[in-house]
Amino acid sequence: MHLRPALGCLLLFLGTGCGGTSAPNPAPVHYPPPKSGDTAMTDPSPPDTLRLLALGDSYTIGERVEPAERWPVLLVDALRKHDFPFADPLIIARTGWRTDQLADAIERLKPVGPFDLVTLLIGVNDQYQHRTADDYRPRFVALLKQAVALAGGSADRVLVVSIPDYGVTPFVKRENLDPAKIAAEIDRFNAVNREETKAAGARYVEITKASRRAATDPALVANDGLHPSGTMYAQWAAAALPVALAALKRKAD
């Protein structure tokens, strides 16, 4: 089965670059990187600092934005301003990852917890690759369990972020995709992750409504016409901040 050439460029969203002037996809970010021969990710953060682990795909790695504009980085910056001494975030994410690929990466990299906060934003590539919400549920639940374990078993220190709606972006319009179908499917996926987050006792950050403002505000979209801009990521970090603060207060109590 052959994709039309233009539609094939949508694979940039899924982790496969197209020709032309497209920027290279960022590799998974590990702070700090594993040393040669290590079987687990190492973290030299001082013992008196707090740690955040961010798990996800292009939305967490920040496709098309500078590292300082990634929303987990912005969230940590905001938490520092509230006198929480966070080290730089540890990020396990890559453009194109589905739920199963993220799970494989966590297993391969073996990040060492417990982390004071763990964020999880995953599922858009499952939706794009025609997996159903029913397919997504068990894979998401397995990842949520991994996130809770990495938070030292404290589900209330896990922040699940809703999947944004890429159907409002100029790229989708140019490719003549169906934004209503995309929106409906994203809503079904988010209904699953919201329900499972509540069942697990984790915390939920809703950013899908904010993502849909890109339909009328081009400043919220990066220069590829598909991924969020730094301005959009700043809004996501702002939405996550009160949830993170509540989790940290609960931890302190």
JSON list of N, CA, C and O in Angstrom, two decimals, residues 43-72:
[
{"chain": "A", "resi": 43, "resn": "ASP", "atom": "N", "xyz": [21.85, 9.37, 36.94]},
{"chain": "A", "resi": 43, "resn": "ASP", "atom": "CA", "xyz": [21.45, 10.75, 37.20]},
{"chain": "A", "resi": 43, "resn": "ASP", "atom": "C", "xyz": [22.33, 11.30, 38.32]},
{"chain": "A", "resi": 43, "resn": "ASP", "atom": "O", "xyz": [22.20, 10.89, 39.47]},
{"chain": "A", "resi": 44, "resn": "PRO", "atom": "N", "xyz": [23.24, 12.23, 37.98]},
{"chain": "A", "resi": 44, "resn": "PRO", "atom": "CA", "xyz": [24.16, 12.74, 38.99]},
{"chain": "A", "resi": 44, "resn": "PRO", "atom": "C", "xyz": [23.59, 13.92, 39.78]},
{"chain": "A", "resi": 44, "resn": "PRO", "atom": "O", "xyz": [24.34, 14.65, 40.41]},
{"chain": "A", "resi": 45, "resn": "SER", "atom": "N", "xyz": [22.27, 14.14, 39.72]},
{"chain": "A", "resi": 45, "resn": "SER", "atom": "CA", "xyz": [21.69, 15.27, 40.42]},
{"chain": "A", "resi": 45, "resn": "SER", "atom": "C", "xyz": [22.04, 15.21, 41.90]},
{"chain": "A", "resi": 45, "resn": "SER", "atom": "O", "xyz": [22.04, 14.14, 42.52]},
{"chain": "A", "resi": 46, "resn": "PRO", "atom": "N", "xyz": [22.35, 16.35, 42.51]},
{"chain": "A", "resi": 46, "resn": "PRO", "atom": "CA", "xyz": [22.65, 16.38, 43.94]},
{"chain": "A", "resi": 46, "resn": "PRO", "atom": "C", "xyz": [21.50, 15.79, 44.75]},
{"chain": "A", "resi": 46, "resn": "PRO", "atom": "O", "xyz": [20.33, 15.89, 44.35]},
{"chain": "A", "resi": 47, "resn": "PRO", "atom": "N", "xyz": [21.79, 15.19, 45.88]},
{"chain": "A", "resi": 47, "resn": "PRO", "atom": "CA", "xyz": [20.74, 14.51, 46.66]},
{"chain": "A", "resi": 47, "resn": "PRO", "atom": "C", "xyz": [19.68, 15.46, 47.20]},
{"chain": "A", "resi": 47, "resn": "PRO", "atom": "O", "xyz": [18.60, 15.01, 47.56]},
{"chain": "A", "resi": 48, "resn": "ASP", "atom": "N", "xyz": [19.96, 16.75, 47.26]},
{"chain": "A", "resi": 48, "resn": "ASP", "atom": "CA", "xyz": [18.97, 17.67, 47.80]},
{"chain": "A", "resi": 48, "resn": "ASP", "atom": "C", "xyz": [18.09, 18.29, 46.72]},
{"chain": "A", "resi": 48, "resn": "ASP", "atom": "O", "xyz": [17.32, 19.21, 46.99]},
{"chain": "A", "resi": 49, "resn": "THR", "atom": "N", "xyz": [18.18, 17.80, 45.48]},
{"chain": "A", "resi": 49, "resn": "THR", "atom": "CA", "xyz": [17.33, 18.30, 44.42]},
{"chain": "A", "resi": 49, "resn": "THR", "atom": "C", "xyz": [16.17, 17.34, 44.17]},
{"chain": "A", "resi": 49, "resn": "THR", "atom": "O", "xyz": [16.24, 16.15, 44.49]},
{"chain": "A", "resi": 50, "resn": "LEU", "atom": "N", "xyz": [15.11, 17.89, 43.59]},
{"chain": "A", "resi": 50, "resn": "LEU", "atom": "CA", "xyz": [13.95, 17.09, 43.19]},
{"chain": "A", "resi": 50, "resn": "LEU", "atom": "C", "xyz": [14.10, 16.70, 41.73]},
{"chain": "A", "resi": 50, "resn": "LEU", "atom": "O", "xyz": [14.81, 17.35, 40.97]},
{"chain": "A", "resi": 51, "resn": "ARG", "atom": "N", "xyz": [13.40, 15.63, 41.34]},
{"chain": "A", "resi": 51, "resn": "ARG", "atom": "CA", "xyz": [13.56, 15.11, 39.97]},
{"chain": "A", "resi": 51, "resn": "ARG", "atom": "C", "xyz": [12.21, 14.92, 39.30]},
{"chain": "A", "resi": 51, "resn": "ARG", "atom": "O", "xyz": [11.26, 14.44, 39.91]},
{"chain": "A", "resi": 52, "resn": "LEU", "atom": "N", "xyz": [12.16, 15.29, 38.01]},
{"chain": "A", "resi": 52, "resn": "LEU", "atom": "CA", "xyz": [10.97, 15.09, 37.20]},
{"chain": "A", "resi": 52, "resn": "LEU", "atom": "C", "xyz": [11.34, 14.22, 36.01]},
{"chain": "A", "resi": 52, "resn": "LEU", "atom": "O", "xyz": [12.33, 14.48, 35.33]},
{"chain": "A", "resi": 53, "resn": "LEU", "atom": "N", "xyz": [10.54, 13.20, 35.75]},
{"chain": "A", "resi": 53, "resn": "LEU", "atom": "CA", "xyz": [10.69, 12.33, 34.59]},
{"chain": "A", "resi": 53, "resn": "LEU", "atom": "C", "xyz": [9.52, 12.59, 33.65]},
{"chain": "A", "resi": 53, "resn": "LEU", "atom": "O", "xyz": [8.36, 12.49, 34.06]},
{"chain": "A", "resi": 54, "resn": "ALA", "atom": "N", "xyz": [9.80, 12.92, 32.39]},
{"chain": "A", "resi": 54, "resn": "ALA", "atom": "CA", "xyz": [8.76, 13.19, 31.40]},
{"chain": "A", "resi": 54, "resn": "ALA", "atom": "C", "xyz": [8.78, 12.09, 30.34]},
{"chain": "A", "resi": 54, "resn": "ALA", "atom": "O", "xyz": [9.81, 11.85, 29.70]},
{"chain": "A", "resi": 55, "resn": "LEU", "atom": "N", "xyz": [7.64, 11.44, 30.14]},
{"chain": "A", "resi": 55, "resn": "LEU", "atom": "CA", "xyz": [7.51, 10.32, 29.21]},
{"chain": "A", "resi": 55, "resn": "LEU", "atom": "C", "xyz": [6.56, 10.70, 28.08]},
{"chain": "A", "resi": 55, "resn": "LEU", "atom": "O", "xyz": [5.48, 11.25, 28.34]},
{"chain": "A", "resi": 56, "resn": "GLY", "atom": "N", "xyz": [6.93, 10.40, 26.84]},
{"chain": "A", "resi": 56, "resn": "GLY", "atom": "CA", "xyz": [6.02, 10.76, 25.77]},
{"chain": "A", "resi": 56, "resn": "GLY", "atom": "C", "xyz": [6.54, 10.57, 24.37]},
{"chain": "A", "resi": 56, "resn": "GLY", "atom": "O", "xyz": [7.32, 9.68, 24.08]},
{"chain": "A", "resi": 57, "resn": "ASP", "atom": "N", "xyz": [6.09, 11.49, 23.49]},
{"chain": "A", "resi": 57, "resn": "ASP", "atom": "CA", "xyz": [6.41, 11.42, 22.06]},
{"chain": "A", "resi": 57, "resn": "ASP", "atom": "C", "xyz": [6.86, 12.80, 21.58]},
{"chain": "A", "resi": 57, "resn": "ASP", "atom": "O", "xyz": [7.57, 13.50, 22.30]},
{"chain": "A", "resi": 58, "resn": "SER", "atom": "N", "xyz": [6.47, 13.21, 20.38]},
{"chain": "A", "resi": 58, "resn": "SER", "atom": "CA", "xyz": [6.92, 14.49, 19.84]},
{"chain": "A", "resi": 58, "resn": "SER", "atom": "C", "xyz": [6.50, 15.67, 20.70]},
{"chain": "A", "resi": 58, "resn": "SER", "atom": "O", "xyz": [7.19, 16.69, 20.77]},
{"chain": "A", "resi": 59, "resn": "TYR", "atom": "N", "xyz": [5.35, 15.54, 21.36]},
{"chain": "A", "resi": 59, "resn": "TYR", "atom": "CA", "xyz": [4.86, 16.65, 22.18]},
{"chain": "A", "resi": 59, "resn": "TYR", "atom": "C", "xyz": [5.69, 16.85, 23.44]},
{"chain": "A", "resi": 59, "resn": "TYR", "atom": "O", "xyz": [5.72, 17.95, 24.00]},
{"chain": "A", "resi": 60, "resn": "THR", "atom": "N", "xyz": [6.35, 15.82, 23.90]},
{"chain": "A", "resi": 60, "resn": "THR", "atom": "CA", "xyz": [7.20, 15.93, 25.08]},
{"chain": "A", "resi": 60, "resn": "THR", "atom": "C", "xyz": [8.63, 16.27, 24.71]},
{"chain": "A", "resi": 60, "resn": "THR", "atom": "O", "xyz": [9.29, 17.03, 25.42]},
{"chain": "A", "resi": 61, "resn": "ILE", "atom": "N", "xyz": [9.11, 15.74, 23.58]},
{"chain": "A", "resi": 61, "resn": "ILE", "atom": "CA", "xyz": [10.46, 16.07, 23.15]},
{"chain": "A", "resi": 61, "resn": "ILE", "atom": "C", "xyz": [10.51, 17.46, 22.53]},
{"chain": "A", "resi": 61, "resn": "ILE", "atom": "O", "xyz": [11.57, 18.08, 22.43]},
{"chain": "A", "resi": 62, "resn": "GLY", "atom": "N", "xyz": [9.36, 17.99, 22.10]},
{"chain": "A", "resi": 62, "resn": "GLY", "atom": "CA", "xyz": [9.32, 19.34, 21.55]},
{"chain": "A", "resi": 62, "resn": "GLY", "atom": "C", "xyz": [9.80, 19.42, 20.12]},
{"chain": "A", "resi": 62, "resn": "GLY", "atom": "O", "xyz": [10.67, 20.24, 19.79]},
{"chain": "A", "resi": 63, "resn": "GLU", "atom": "N", "xyz": [9.23, 18.59, 19.25]},
{"chain": "A", "resi": 63, "resn": "GLU", "atom": "CA", "xyz": [9.54, 18.67, 17.82]},
{"chain": "A", "resi": 63, "resn": "GLU", "atom": "C", "xyz": [9.36, 20.10, 17.33]},
{"chain": "A", "resi": 63, "resn": "GLU", "atom": "O", "xyz": [8.33, 20.72, 17.56]},
{"chain": "A", "resi": 64, "resn": "ARG", "atom": "N", "xyz": [10.40, 20.61, 16.67]},
{"chain": "A", "resi": 64, "resn": "ARG", "atom": "CA", "xyz": [10.38, 21.93, 16.03]},
{"chain": "A", "resi": 64, "resn": "ARG", "atom": "C", "xyz": [10.54, 23.12, 16.97]},
{"chain": "A", "resi": 64, "resn": "ARG", "atom": "O", "xyz": [10.37, 24.27, 16.55]},
{"chain": "A", "resi": 65, "resn": "VAL", "atom": "N", "xyz": [10.81, 22.90, 18.24]},
{"chain": "A", "resi": 65, "resn": "VAL", "atom": "CA", "xyz": [11.08, 24.03, 19.13]},
{"chain": "A", "resi": 65, "resn": "VAL", "atom": "C", "xyz": [12.45, 23.84, 19.78]},
{"chain": "A", "resi": 65, "resn": "VAL", "atom": "O", "xyz": [13.02, 22.75, 19.76]},
{"chain": "A", "resi": 66, "resn": "GLU", "atom": "N", "xyz": [12.97, 24.91, 20.36]},
{"chain": "A", "resi": 66, "resn": "GLU", "atom": "CA", "xyz": [14.24, 24.84, 21.07]},
{"chain": "A", "resi": 66, "resn": "GLU", "atom": "C", "xyz": [14.07, 24.05, 22.37]},
{"chain": "A", "resi": 66, "resn": "GLU", "atom": "O", "xyz": [12.98, 24.02, 22.95]},
{"chain": "A", "resi": 67, "resn": "PRO", "atom": "N", "xyz": [15.14, 23.41, 22.86]},
{"chain": "A", "resi": 67, "resn": "PRO", "atom": "CA", "xyz": [15.03, 22.65, 24.10]},
{"chain": "A", "resi": 67, "resn": "PRO", "atom": "C", "xyz": [14.44, 23.45, 25.26]},
{"chain": "A", "resi": 67, "resn": "PRO", "atom": "O", "xyz": [13.66, 22.91, 26.06]},
{"chain": "A", "resi": 68, "resn": "ALA", "atom": "N", "xyz": [14.76, 24.72, 25.34]},
{"chain": "A", "resi": 68, "resn": "ALA", "atom": "CA", "xyz": [14.24, 25.55, 26.45]},
{"chain": "A", "resi": 68, "resn": "ALA", "atom": "C", "xyz": [12.75, 25.78, 26.35]},
{"chain": "A", "resi": 68, "resn": "ALA", "atom": "O", "xyz": [12.12, 26.20, 27.32]},
{"chain": "A", "resi": 69, "resn": "GLU", "atom": "N", "xyz": [12.14, 25.50, 25.18]},
{"chain": "A", "resi": 69, "resn": "GLU", "atom": "CA", "xyz": [10.71, 25.72, 24.98]},
{"chain": "A", "resi": 69, "resn": "GLU", "atom": "C", "xyz": [9.87, 24.46, 25.20]},
{"chain": "A", "resi": 69, "resn": "GLU", "atom": "O", "xyz": [8.65, 24.51, 25.11]},
{"chain": "A", "resi": 70, "resn": "ARG", "atom": "N", "xyz": [10.51, 23.34, 25.47]},
{"chain": "A", "resi": 70, "resn": "ARG", "atom": "CA", "xyz": [9.77, 22.11, 25.75]},
{"chain": "A", "resi": 70, "resn": "ARG", "atom": "C", "xyz": [8.94, 22.31, 27.02]},
{"chain": "A", "resi": 70, "resn": "ARG", "atom": "O", "xyz": [9.42, 22.88, 27.99]},
{"chain": "A", "resi": 71, "resn": "TRP", "atom": "N", "xyz": [7.72, 21.80, 27.01]},
{"chain": "A", "resi": 71, "resn": "TRP", "atom": "CA", "xyz": [6.87, 22.10, 28.17]},
{"chain": "A", "resi": 71, "resn": "TRP", "atom": "C", "xyz": [7.39, 21.48, 29.47]},
{"chain": "A", "resi": 71, "resn": "TRP", "atom": "O", "xyz": [7.24, 22.11, 30.54]},
{"chain": "A", "resi": 72, "resn": "PRO", "atom": "N", "xyz": [8.01, 20.28, 29.49]},
{"chain": "A", "resi": 72, "resn": "PRO", "atom": "CA", "xyz": [8.57, 19.80, 30.77]},
{"chain": "A", "resi": 72, "resn": "PRO", "atom": "C", "xyz": [9.66, 20.72, 31.30]},
{"chain": "A", "resi": 72, "resn": "PRO", "atom": "O", "xyz": [9.80, 20.89, 32.52]}
]
